[in-house]
Amino acid sequence: MKNPEGFVAIKPVIERVSFARKGFITLYLADGRILMSPLAKFPSIEALTPLQRRRLSIVDDQLLMFQDTDEIFHLEQFLGREQQYRYKAS
C-alpha cells in the first residue's frame, strides 16, 4: 500500500493536555486527533490535585510526566496499544 489512508502512517505527537472536562484527561495531537480518557483508567493522575496536574511535562512528544508522581505515561497507553512498547524482562 503506497499511500495508506487515515492515521496509519502518521506518528502521533502530543501537542497539549487538558483537564477541562471533569473526570477526564484530554490529549490534543498535532495531526488534529483529540483523545479523551476517563481519569479512572489512570489512578495516579486521578489522585493528583488540579494544581499538581498542571505541573506536567510533555517529553519527546510521546510521554507525560508529572512533578508529583514517579509514573511516566506513554501516549500508547491512551491509544490502547501499550503492549507494543512495554518493556519485557527476559
PDB file of N, CA and C in Angstrom, residues 2-83:
ATOM      1  N   LYS A   2       0.851   2.002  -1.082  1.00  0.00           N
ATOM      2  CA  LYS A   2       1.731   3.162  -1.229  1.00  0.00           C
ATOM      3  C   LYS A   2       1.284   4.346  -0.373  1.00  0.00           C
ATOM      4  N   ASN A   3       0.030   4.687  -0.424  1.00  0.00           N
ATOM      5  CA  ASN A   3      -0.492   5.832   0.315  1.00  0.00           C
ATOM      6  C   ASN A   3      -1.628   5.383   1.234  1.00  0.00           C
ATOM      7  N   PRO A   4      -1.290   4.900   2.426  1.00  0.00           N
ATOM      8  CA  PRO A   4      -2.356   4.442   3.313  1.00  0.00           C
ATOM      9  C   PRO A   4      -3.255   5.602   3.733  1.00  0.00           C
ATOM     10  N   GLU A   5      -4.530   5.295   3.850  1.00  0.00           N
ATOM     11  CA  GLU A   5      -5.477   6.324   4.272  1.00  0.00           C
ATOM     12  C   GLU A   5      -5.572   6.364   5.782  1.00  0.00           C
ATOM     13  N   GLY A   6      -6.093   7.439   6.284  1.00  0.00           N
ATOM     14  CA  GLY A   6      -6.279   7.577   7.727  1.00  0.00           C
ATOM     15  C   GLY A   6      -4.986   7.931   8.435  1.00  0.00           C
ATOM     16  N   PHE A   7      -4.839   7.394   9.639  1.00  0.00           N
ATOM     17  CA  PHE A   7      -3.722   7.763  10.503  1.00  0.00           C
ATOM     18  C   PHE A   7      -2.653   6.688  10.600  1.00  0.00           C
ATOM     19  N   VAL A   8      -2.739   5.657   9.746  1.00  0.00           N
ATOM     20  CA  VAL A   8      -1.842   4.512   9.838  1.00  0.00           C
ATOM     21  C   VAL A   8      -0.371   4.925   9.762  1.00  0.00           C
ATOM     22  N   ALA A   9      -0.031   5.806   8.850  1.00  0.00           N
ATOM     23  CA  ALA A   9       1.371   6.163   8.630  1.00  0.00           C
ATOM     24  C   ALA A   9       1.795   7.435   9.363  1.00  0.00           C
ATOM     25  N   ILE A  10       0.953   7.951  10.227  1.00  0.00           N
ATOM     26  CA  ILE A  10       1.256   9.203  10.925  1.00  0.00           C
ATOM     27  C   ILE A  10       1.658   8.913  12.365  1.00  0.00           C
ATOM     28  N   LYS A  11       2.849   9.359  12.726  1.00  0.00           N
ATOM     29  CA  LYS A  11       3.300   9.202  14.115  1.00  0.00           C
ATOM     30  C   LYS A  11       2.530  10.194  14.986  1.00  0.00           C
ATOM     31  N   PRO A  12       1.843   9.707  16.020  1.00  0.00           N
ATOM     32  CA  PRO A  12       1.115  10.629  16.884  1.00  0.00           C
ATOM     33  C   PRO A  12       2.078  11.464  17.734  1.00  0.00           C
ATOM     34  N   VAL A  13       1.754  12.735  17.877  1.00  0.00           N
ATOM     35  CA  VAL A  13       2.572  13.683  18.626  1.00  0.00           C
ATOM     36  C   VAL A  13       1.660  14.477  19.550  1.00  0.00           C
ATOM     37  N   ILE A  14       1.955  14.471  20.846  1.00  0.00           N
ATOM     38  CA  ILE A  14       1.146  15.228  21.807  1.00  0.00           C
ATOM     39  C   ILE A  14       1.509  16.707  21.707  1.00  0.00           C
ATOM     40  N   GLU A  15       0.508  17.545  21.462  1.00  0.00           N
ATOM     41  CA  GLU A  15       0.710  18.989  21.428  1.00  0.00           C
ATOM     42  C   GLU A  15       0.383  19.641  22.765  1.00  0.00           C
ATOM     43  N   ARG A  16      -0.737  19.221  23.354  1.00  0.00           N
ATOM     44  CA  ARG A  16      -1.127  19.786  24.646  1.00  0.00           C
ATOM     45  C   ARG A  16      -2.062  18.834  25.370  1.00  0.00           C
ATOM     46  N   VAL A  17      -2.237  19.093  26.663  1.00  0.00           N
ATOM     47  CA  VAL A  17      -3.053  18.243  27.536  1.00  0.00           C
ATOM     48  C   VAL A  17      -4.007  19.141  28.304  1.00  0.00           C
ATOM     49  N   SER A  18      -5.220  18.656  28.512  1.00  0.00           N
ATOM     50  CA  SER A  18      -6.223  19.435  29.236  1.00  0.00           C
ATOM     51  C   SER A  18      -6.979  18.545  30.219  1.00  0.00           C
ATOM     52  N   PHE A  19      -7.407  19.162  31.297  1.00  0.00           N
ATOM     53  CA  PHE A  19      -8.277  18.512  32.273  1.00  0.00           C
ATOM     54  C   PHE A  19      -9.574  19.312  32.408  1.00  0.00           C
ATOM     55  N   ALA A  20      -9.998  19.960  31.331  1.00  0.00           N
ATOM     56  CA  ALA A  20     -11.150  20.864  31.361  1.00  0.00           C
ATOM     57  C   ALA A  20     -12.458  20.143  31.673  1.00  0.00           C
ATOM     58  N   ARG A  21     -12.615  18.922  31.192  1.00  0.00           N
ATOM     59  CA  ARG A  21     -13.848  18.170  31.480  1.00  0.00           C
ATOM     60  C   ARG A  21     -13.625  17.336  32.734  1.00  0.00           C
ATOM     61  N   LYS A  22     -14.482  17.528  33.712  1.00  0.00           N
ATOM     62  CA  LYS A  22     -14.334  16.856  34.999  1.00  0.00           C
ATOM     63  C   LYS A  22     -14.263  15.336  34.824  1.00  0.00           C
ATOM     64  N   GLY A  23     -13.236  14.732  35.440  1.00  0.00           N
ATOM     65  CA  GLY A  23     -13.083  13.288  35.408  1.00  0.00           C
ATOM     66  C   GLY A  23     -12.404  12.741  34.166  1.00  0.00           C
ATOM     67  N   PHE A  24     -11.878  13.620  33.314  1.00  0.00           N
ATOM     68  CA  PHE A  24     -11.255  13.188  32.071  1.00  0.00           C
ATOM     69  C   PHE A  24      -9.914  13.887  31.846  1.00  0.00           C
ATOM     70  N   ILE A  25      -9.044  13.210  31.111  1.00  0.00           N
ATOM     71  CA  ILE A  25      -7.820  13.813  30.596  1.00  0.00           C
ATOM     72  C   ILE A  25      -7.970  13.843  29.078  1.00  0.00           C
ATOM     73  N   THR A  26      -7.615  14.962  28.474  1.00  0.00           N
ATOM     74  CA  THR A  26      -7.740  15.121  27.034  1.00  0.00           C
ATOM     75  C   THR A  26      -6.370  15.432  26.454  1.00  0.00           C
ATOM     76  N   LEU A  27      -5.967  14.653  25.456  1.00  0.00           N
ATOM     77  CA  LEU A  27      -4.711  14.870  24.751  1.00  0.00           C
ATOM     78  C   LEU A  27      -5.036  15.382  23.354  1.00  0.00           C
ATOM     79  N   TYR A  28      -4.419  16.492  22.991  1.00  0.00           N
ATOM     80  CA  TYR A  28      -4.579  17.075  21.667  1.00  0.00           C
ATOM     81  C   TYR A  28      -3.331  16.727  20.867  1.00  0.00           C
ATOM     82  N   LEU A  29      -3.518  16.035  19.763  1.00  0.00           N
ATOM     83  CA  LEU A  29      -2.394  15.606  18.948  1.00  0.00           C
ATOM     84  C   LEU A  29      -2.158  16.569  17.787  1.00  0.00           C
ATOM     85  N   ALA A  30      -0.925  16.623  17.316  1.00  0.00           N
ATOM     86  CA  ALA A  30      -0.537  17.545  16.254  1.00  0.00           C
ATOM     87  C   ALA A  30      -1.298  17.294  14.956  1.00  0.00           C
ATOM     88  N   ASP A  31      -1.741  16.056  14.727  1.00  0.00           N
ATOM     89  CA  ASP A  31      -2.440  15.734  13.480  1.00  0.00           C
ATOM     90  C   ASP A  31      -3.942  16.020  13.546  1.00  0.00           C
ATOM     91  N   GLY A  32      -4.394  16.628  14.633  1.00  0.00           N
ATOM     92  CA  GLY A  32      -5.795  17.013  14.758  1.00  0.00           C
ATOM     93  C   GLY A  32      -6.638  16.078  15.598  1.00  0.00           C
ATOM     94  N   ARG A  33      -6.108  14.903  15.928  1.00  0.00           N
ATOM     95  CA  ARG A  33      -6.871  13.981  16.766  1.00  0.00           C
ATOM     96  C   ARG A  33      -6.961  14.508  18.190  1.00  0.00           C
ATOM     97  N   ILE A  34      -8.048  14.169  18.837  1.00  0.00           N
ATOM     98  CA  ILE A  34      -8.261  14.515  20.239  1.00  0.00           C
ATOM     99  C   ILE A  34      -8.600  13.213  20.955  1.00  0.00           C
ATOM    100  N   LEU A  35      -7.797  12.868  21.954  1.00  0.00           N
ATOM    101  CA  LEU A  35      -8.018  11.655  22.729  1.00  0.00           C
ATOM    102  C   LEU A  35      -8.525  12.045  24.107  1.00  0.00           C
ATOM    103  N   MET A  36      -9.684  11.538  24.481  1.00  0.00           N
ATOM    104  CA  MET A  36     -10.243  11.815  25.788  1.00  0.00           C
ATOM    105  C   MET A  36     -10.393  10.492  26.524  1.00  0.00           C
ATOM    106  N   SER A  37      -9.870  10.445  27.737  1.00  0.00           N
ATOM    107  CA  SER A  37      -9.904   9.210  28.508  1.00  0.00           C
ATOM    108  C   SER A  37     -10.348   9.504  29.936  1.00  0.00           C
ATOM    109  N   PRO A  38     -11.142   8.606  30.518  1.00  0.00           N
ATOM    110  CA  PRO A  38     -11.538   8.803  31.914  1.00  0.00           C
ATOM    111  C   PRO A  38     -10.320   8.703  32.833  1.00  0.00           C
ATOM    112  N   LEU A  39     -10.238   9.592  33.790  1.00  0.00           N
ATOM    113  CA  LEU A  39      -9.134   9.552  34.749  1.00  0.00           C
ATOM    114  C   LEU A  39      -9.133   8.260  35.555  1.00  0.00           C
ATOM    115  N   ALA A  40     -10.277   7.612  35.671  1.00  0.00           N
ATOM    116  CA  ALA A  40     -10.345   6.347  36.409  1.00  0.00           C
ATOM    117  C   ALA A  40      -9.422   5.290  35.803  1.00  0.00           C
ATOM    118  N   LYS A  41      -9.088   5.416  34.523  1.00  0.00           N
ATOM    119  CA  LYS A  41      -8.166   4.482  33.874  1.00  0.00           C
ATOM    120  C   LYS A  41      -6.711   4.774  34.243  1.00  0.00           C
ATOM    121  N   PHE A  42      -6.467   5.937  34.839  1.00  0.00           N
ATOM    122  CA  PHE A  42      -5.123   6.366  35.240  1.00  0.00           C
ATOM    123  C   PHE A  42      -5.179   6.858  36.685  1.00  0.00           C
ATOM    124  N   PRO A  43      -5.268   5.925  37.651  1.00  0.00           N
ATOM    125  CA  PRO A  43      -5.496   6.300  39.057  1.00  0.00           C
ATOM    126  C   PRO A  43      -4.443   7.241  39.634  1.00  0.00           C
ATOM    127  N   SER A  44      -3.201   7.118  39.205  1.00  0.00           N
ATOM    128  CA  SER A  44      -2.184   8.011  39.775  1.00  0.00           C
ATOM    129  C   SER A  44      -2.342   9.442  39.278  1.00  0.00           C
ATOM    130  N   ILE A  45      -2.886   9.649  38.098  1.00  0.00           N
ATOM    131  CA  ILE A  45      -3.193  11.008  37.629  1.00  0.00           C
ATOM    132  C   ILE A  45      -4.457  11.499  38.325  1.00  0.00           C
ATOM    133  N   GLU A  46      -5.432  10.625  38.459  1.00  0.00           N
ATOM    134  CA  GLU A  46      -6.688  10.987  39.119  1.00  0.00           C
ATOM    135  C   GLU A  46      -6.442  11.450  40.556  1.00  0.00           C
ATOM    136  N   ALA A  47      -5.450  10.863  41.223  1.00  0.00           N
ATOM    137  CA  ALA A  47      -5.152  11.202  42.620  1.00  0.00           C
ATOM    138  C   ALA A  47      -4.488  12.567  42.765  1.00  0.00           C
ATOM    139  N   LEU A  48      -3.972  13.124  41.681  1.00  0.00           N
ATOM    140  CA  LEU A  48      -3.315  14.435  41.745  1.00  0.00           C
ATOM    141  C   LEU A  48      -4.352  15.543  41.905  1.00  0.00           C
ATOM    142  N   THR A  49      -3.963  16.595  42.585  1.00  0.00           N
ATOM    143  CA  THR A  49      -4.833  17.768  42.706  1.00  0.00           C
ATOM    144  C   THR A  49      -4.804  18.531  41.379  1.00  0.00           C
ATOM    145  N   PRO A  50      -5.762  19.438  41.167  1.00  0.00           N
ATOM    146  CA  PRO A  50      -5.723  20.243  39.940  1.00  0.00           C
ATOM    147  C   PRO A  50      -4.397  20.990  39.758  1.00  0.00           C
ATOM    148  N   LEU A  51      -3.837  21.515  40.842  1.00  0.00           N
ATOM    149  CA  LEU A  51      -2.541  22.196  40.755  1.00  0.00           C
ATOM    150  C   LEU A  51      -1.435  21.227  40.334  1.00  0.00           C
ATOM    151  N   GLN A  52      -1.423  20.050  40.909  1.00  0.00           N
ATOM    152  CA  GLN A  52      -0.404  19.061  40.560  1.00  0.00           C
ATOM    153  C   GLN A  52      -0.547  18.606  39.108  1.00  0.00           C
ATOM    154  N   ARG A  53      -1.744  18.526  38.610  1.00  0.00           N
ATOM    155  CA  ARG A  53      -1.958  18.129  37.215  1.00  0.00           C
ATOM    156  C   ARG A  53      -1.410  19.160  36.242  1.00  0.00           C
ATOM    157  N   ARG A  54      -1.397  20.409  36.643  1.00  0.00           N
ATOM    158  CA  ARG A  54      -0.854  21.469  35.768  1.00  0.00           C
ATOM    159  C   ARG A  54       0.665  21.406  35.679  1.00  0.00           C
ATOM    160  N   ARG A  55       1.296  20.745  36.647  1.00  0.00           N
ATOM    161  CA  ARG A  55       2.764  20.653  36.648  1.00  0.00           C
ATOM    162  C   ARG A  55       3.194  19.396  35.888  1.00  0.00           C
ATOM    163  N   LEU A  56       2.920  19.409  34.600  1.00  0.00           N
ATOM    164  CA  LEU A  56       3.264  18.264  33.776  1.00  0.00           C
ATOM    165  C   LEU A  56       4.204  18.697  32.664  1.00  0.00           C
ATOM    166  N   SER A  57       4.925  17.738  32.155  1.00  0.00           N
ATOM    167  CA  SER A  57       5.828  17.958  31.023  1.00  0.00           C
ATOM    168  C   SER A  57       5.497  16.944  29.947  1.00  0.00           C
ATOM    169  N   ILE A  58       5.543  17.403  28.709  1.00  0.00           N
ATOM    170  CA  ILE A  58       5.440  16.509  27.562  1.00  0.00           C
ATOM    171  C   ILE A  58       6.872  16.267  27.107  1.00  0.00           C
ATOM    172  N   VAL A  59       7.297  15.009  27.109  1.00  0.00           N
ATOM    173  CA  VAL A  59       8.675  14.652  26.802  1.00  0.00           C
ATOM    174  C   VAL A  59       8.708  13.870  25.485  1.00  0.00           C
ATOM    175  N   ASP A  60       9.577  14.279  24.587  1.00  0.00           N
ATOM    176  CA  ASP A  60       9.758  13.610  23.292  1.00  0.00           C
ATOM    177  C   ASP A  60       8.438  13.440  22.531  1.00  0.00           C
ATOM    178  N   ASP A  61       7.511  14.340  22.714  1.00  0.00           N
ATOM    179  CA  ASP A  61       6.213  14.331  22.032  1.00  0.00           C
ATOM    180  C   ASP A  61       5.368  13.090  22.308  1.00  0.00           C
ATOM    181  N   GLN A  62       5.831  12.204  23.201  1.00  0.00           N
ATOM    182  CA  GLN A  62       5.183  10.917  23.404  1.00  0.00           C
ATOM    183  C   GLN A  62       4.862  10.599  24.861  1.00  0.00           C
ATOM    184  N   LEU A  63       5.525  11.263  25.788  1.00  0.00           N
ATOM    185  CA  LEU A  63       5.425  10.919  27.207  1.00  0.00           C
ATOM    186  C   LEU A  63       4.846  12.064  28.019  1.00  0.00           C
ATOM    187  N   LEU A  64       4.080  11.716  29.059  1.00  0.00           N
ATOM    188  CA  LEU A  64       3.612  12.690  30.038  1.00  0.00           C
ATOM    189  C   LEU A  64       4.287  12.377  31.358  1.00  0.00           C
ATOM    190  N   MET A  65       4.861  13.400  31.954  1.00  0.00           N
ATOM    191  CA  MET A  65       5.487  13.260  33.268  1.00  0.00           C
ATOM    192  C   MET A  65       4.952  14.366  34.163  1.00  0.00           C
ATOM    193  N   PHE A  66       4.558  13.973  35.367  1.00  0.00           N
ATOM    194  CA  PHE A  66       4.044  14.927  36.345  1.00  0.00           C
ATOM    195  C   PHE A  66       5.064  15.063  37.462  1.00  0.00           C
ATOM    196  N   GLN A  67       5.268  16.292  37.953  1.00  0.00           N
ATOM    197  CA  GLN A  67       6.239  16.548  39.027  1.00  0.00           C
ATOM    198  C   GLN A  67       5.951  15.733  40.277  1.00  0.00           C
ATOM    199  N   ASP A  68       4.689  15.483  40.538  1.00  0.00           N
ATOM    200  CA  ASP A  68       4.301  14.899  41.815  1.00  0.00           C
ATOM    201  C   ASP A  68       4.002  13.401  41.775  1.00  0.00           C
ATOM    202  N   THR A  69       4.424  12.734  40.724  1.00  0.00           N
ATOM    203  CA  THR A  69       4.303  11.275  40.667  1.00  0.00           C
ATOM    204  C   THR A  69       5.499  10.721  39.898  1.00  0.00           C
ATOM    205  N   ASP A  70       5.929   9.536  40.280  1.00  0.00           N
ATOM    206  CA  ASP A  70       7.081   8.912  39.628  1.00  0.00           C
ATOM    207  C   ASP A  70       6.694   8.170  38.353  1.00  0.00           C
ATOM    208  N   GLU A  71       5.411   7.985  38.135  1.00  0.00           N
ATOM    209  CA  GLU A  71       4.954   7.228  36.968  1.00  0.00           C
ATOM    210  C   GLU A  71       5.098   8.071  35.694  1.00  0.00           C
ATOM    211  N   ILE A  72       5.476   7.401  34.617  1.00  0.00           N
ATOM    212  CA  ILE A  72       5.591   8.027  33.305  1.00  0.00           C
ATOM    213  C   ILE A  72       4.500   7.424  32.431  1.00  0.00           C
ATOM    214  N   PHE A  73       3.787   8.262  31.697  1.00  0.00           N
ATOM    215  CA  PHE A  73       2.669   7.821  30.875  1.00  0.00           C
ATOM    216  C   PHE A  73       3.031   7.987  29.406  1.00  0.00           C
ATOM    217  N   HIS A  74       2.957   6.902  28.660  1.00  0.00           N
ATOM    218  CA  HIS A  74       3.274   6.916  27.244  1.00  0.00           C
ATOM    219  C   HIS A  74       1.996   7.118  26.447  1.00  0.00           C
ATOM    220  N   LEU A  75       2.098   7.844  25.362  1.00  0.00           N
ATOM    221  CA  LEU A  75       0.952   8.105  24.502  1.00  0.00           C
ATOM    222  C   LEU A  75       0.245   6.812  24.101  1.00  0.00           C
ATOM    223  N   GLU A  76       0.999   5.746  23.909  1.00  0.00           N
ATOM    224  CA  GLU A  76       0.408   4.472  23.505  1.00  0.00           C
ATOM    225  C   GLU A  76      -0.589   3.947  24.543  1.00  0.00           C
ATOM    226  N   GLN A  77      -0.413   4.318  25.810  1.00  0.00           N
ATOM    227  CA  GLN A  77      -1.378   3.916  26.839  1.00  0.00           C
ATOM    228  C   GLN A  77      -2.749   4.536  26.562  1.00  0.00           C
ATOM    229  N   PHE A  78      -2.760   5.747  26.057  1.00  0.00           N
ATOM    230  CA  PHE A  78      -4.015   6.436  25.757  1.00  0.00           C
ATOM    231  C   PHE A  78      -4.623   5.929  24.452  1.00  0.00           C
ATOM    232  N   LEU A  79      -3.785   5.387  23.575  1.00  0.00           N
ATOM    233  CA  LEU A  79      -4.260   4.816  22.315  1.00  0.00           C
ATOM    234  C   LEU A  79      -4.655   3.346  22.475  1.00  0.00           C
ATOM    235  N   GLY A  80      -4.368   2.767  23.653  1.00  0.00           N
ATOM    236  CA  GLY A  80      -4.703   1.375  23.898  1.00  0.00           C
ATOM    237  C   GLY A  80      -3.724   0.396  23.276  1.00  0.00           C
ATOM    238  N   ARG A  81      -2.502   0.848  23.021  1.00  0.00           N
ATOM    239  CA  ARG A  81      -1.511  -0.009  22.368  1.00  0.00           C
ATOM    240  C   ARG A  81      -0.261  -0.177  23.228  1.00  0.00           C
ATOM    241  N   GLU A  82      -0.414  -0.150  24.547  1.00  0.00           N
ATOM    242  CA  GLU A  82       0.754  -0.195  25.430  1.00  0.00           C
ATOM    243  C   GLU A  82       1.562  -1.475  25.300  1.00  0.00           C
ATOM    244  N   GLN A  83       0.951  -2.563  24.877  1.00  0.00           N
ATOM    245  CA  GLN A  83       1.693  -3.826  24.729  1.00  0.00           C
ATOM    246  C   GLN A  83       2.745  -3.726  23.628  1.00  0.00           C
TER     247      GLN A  83
END
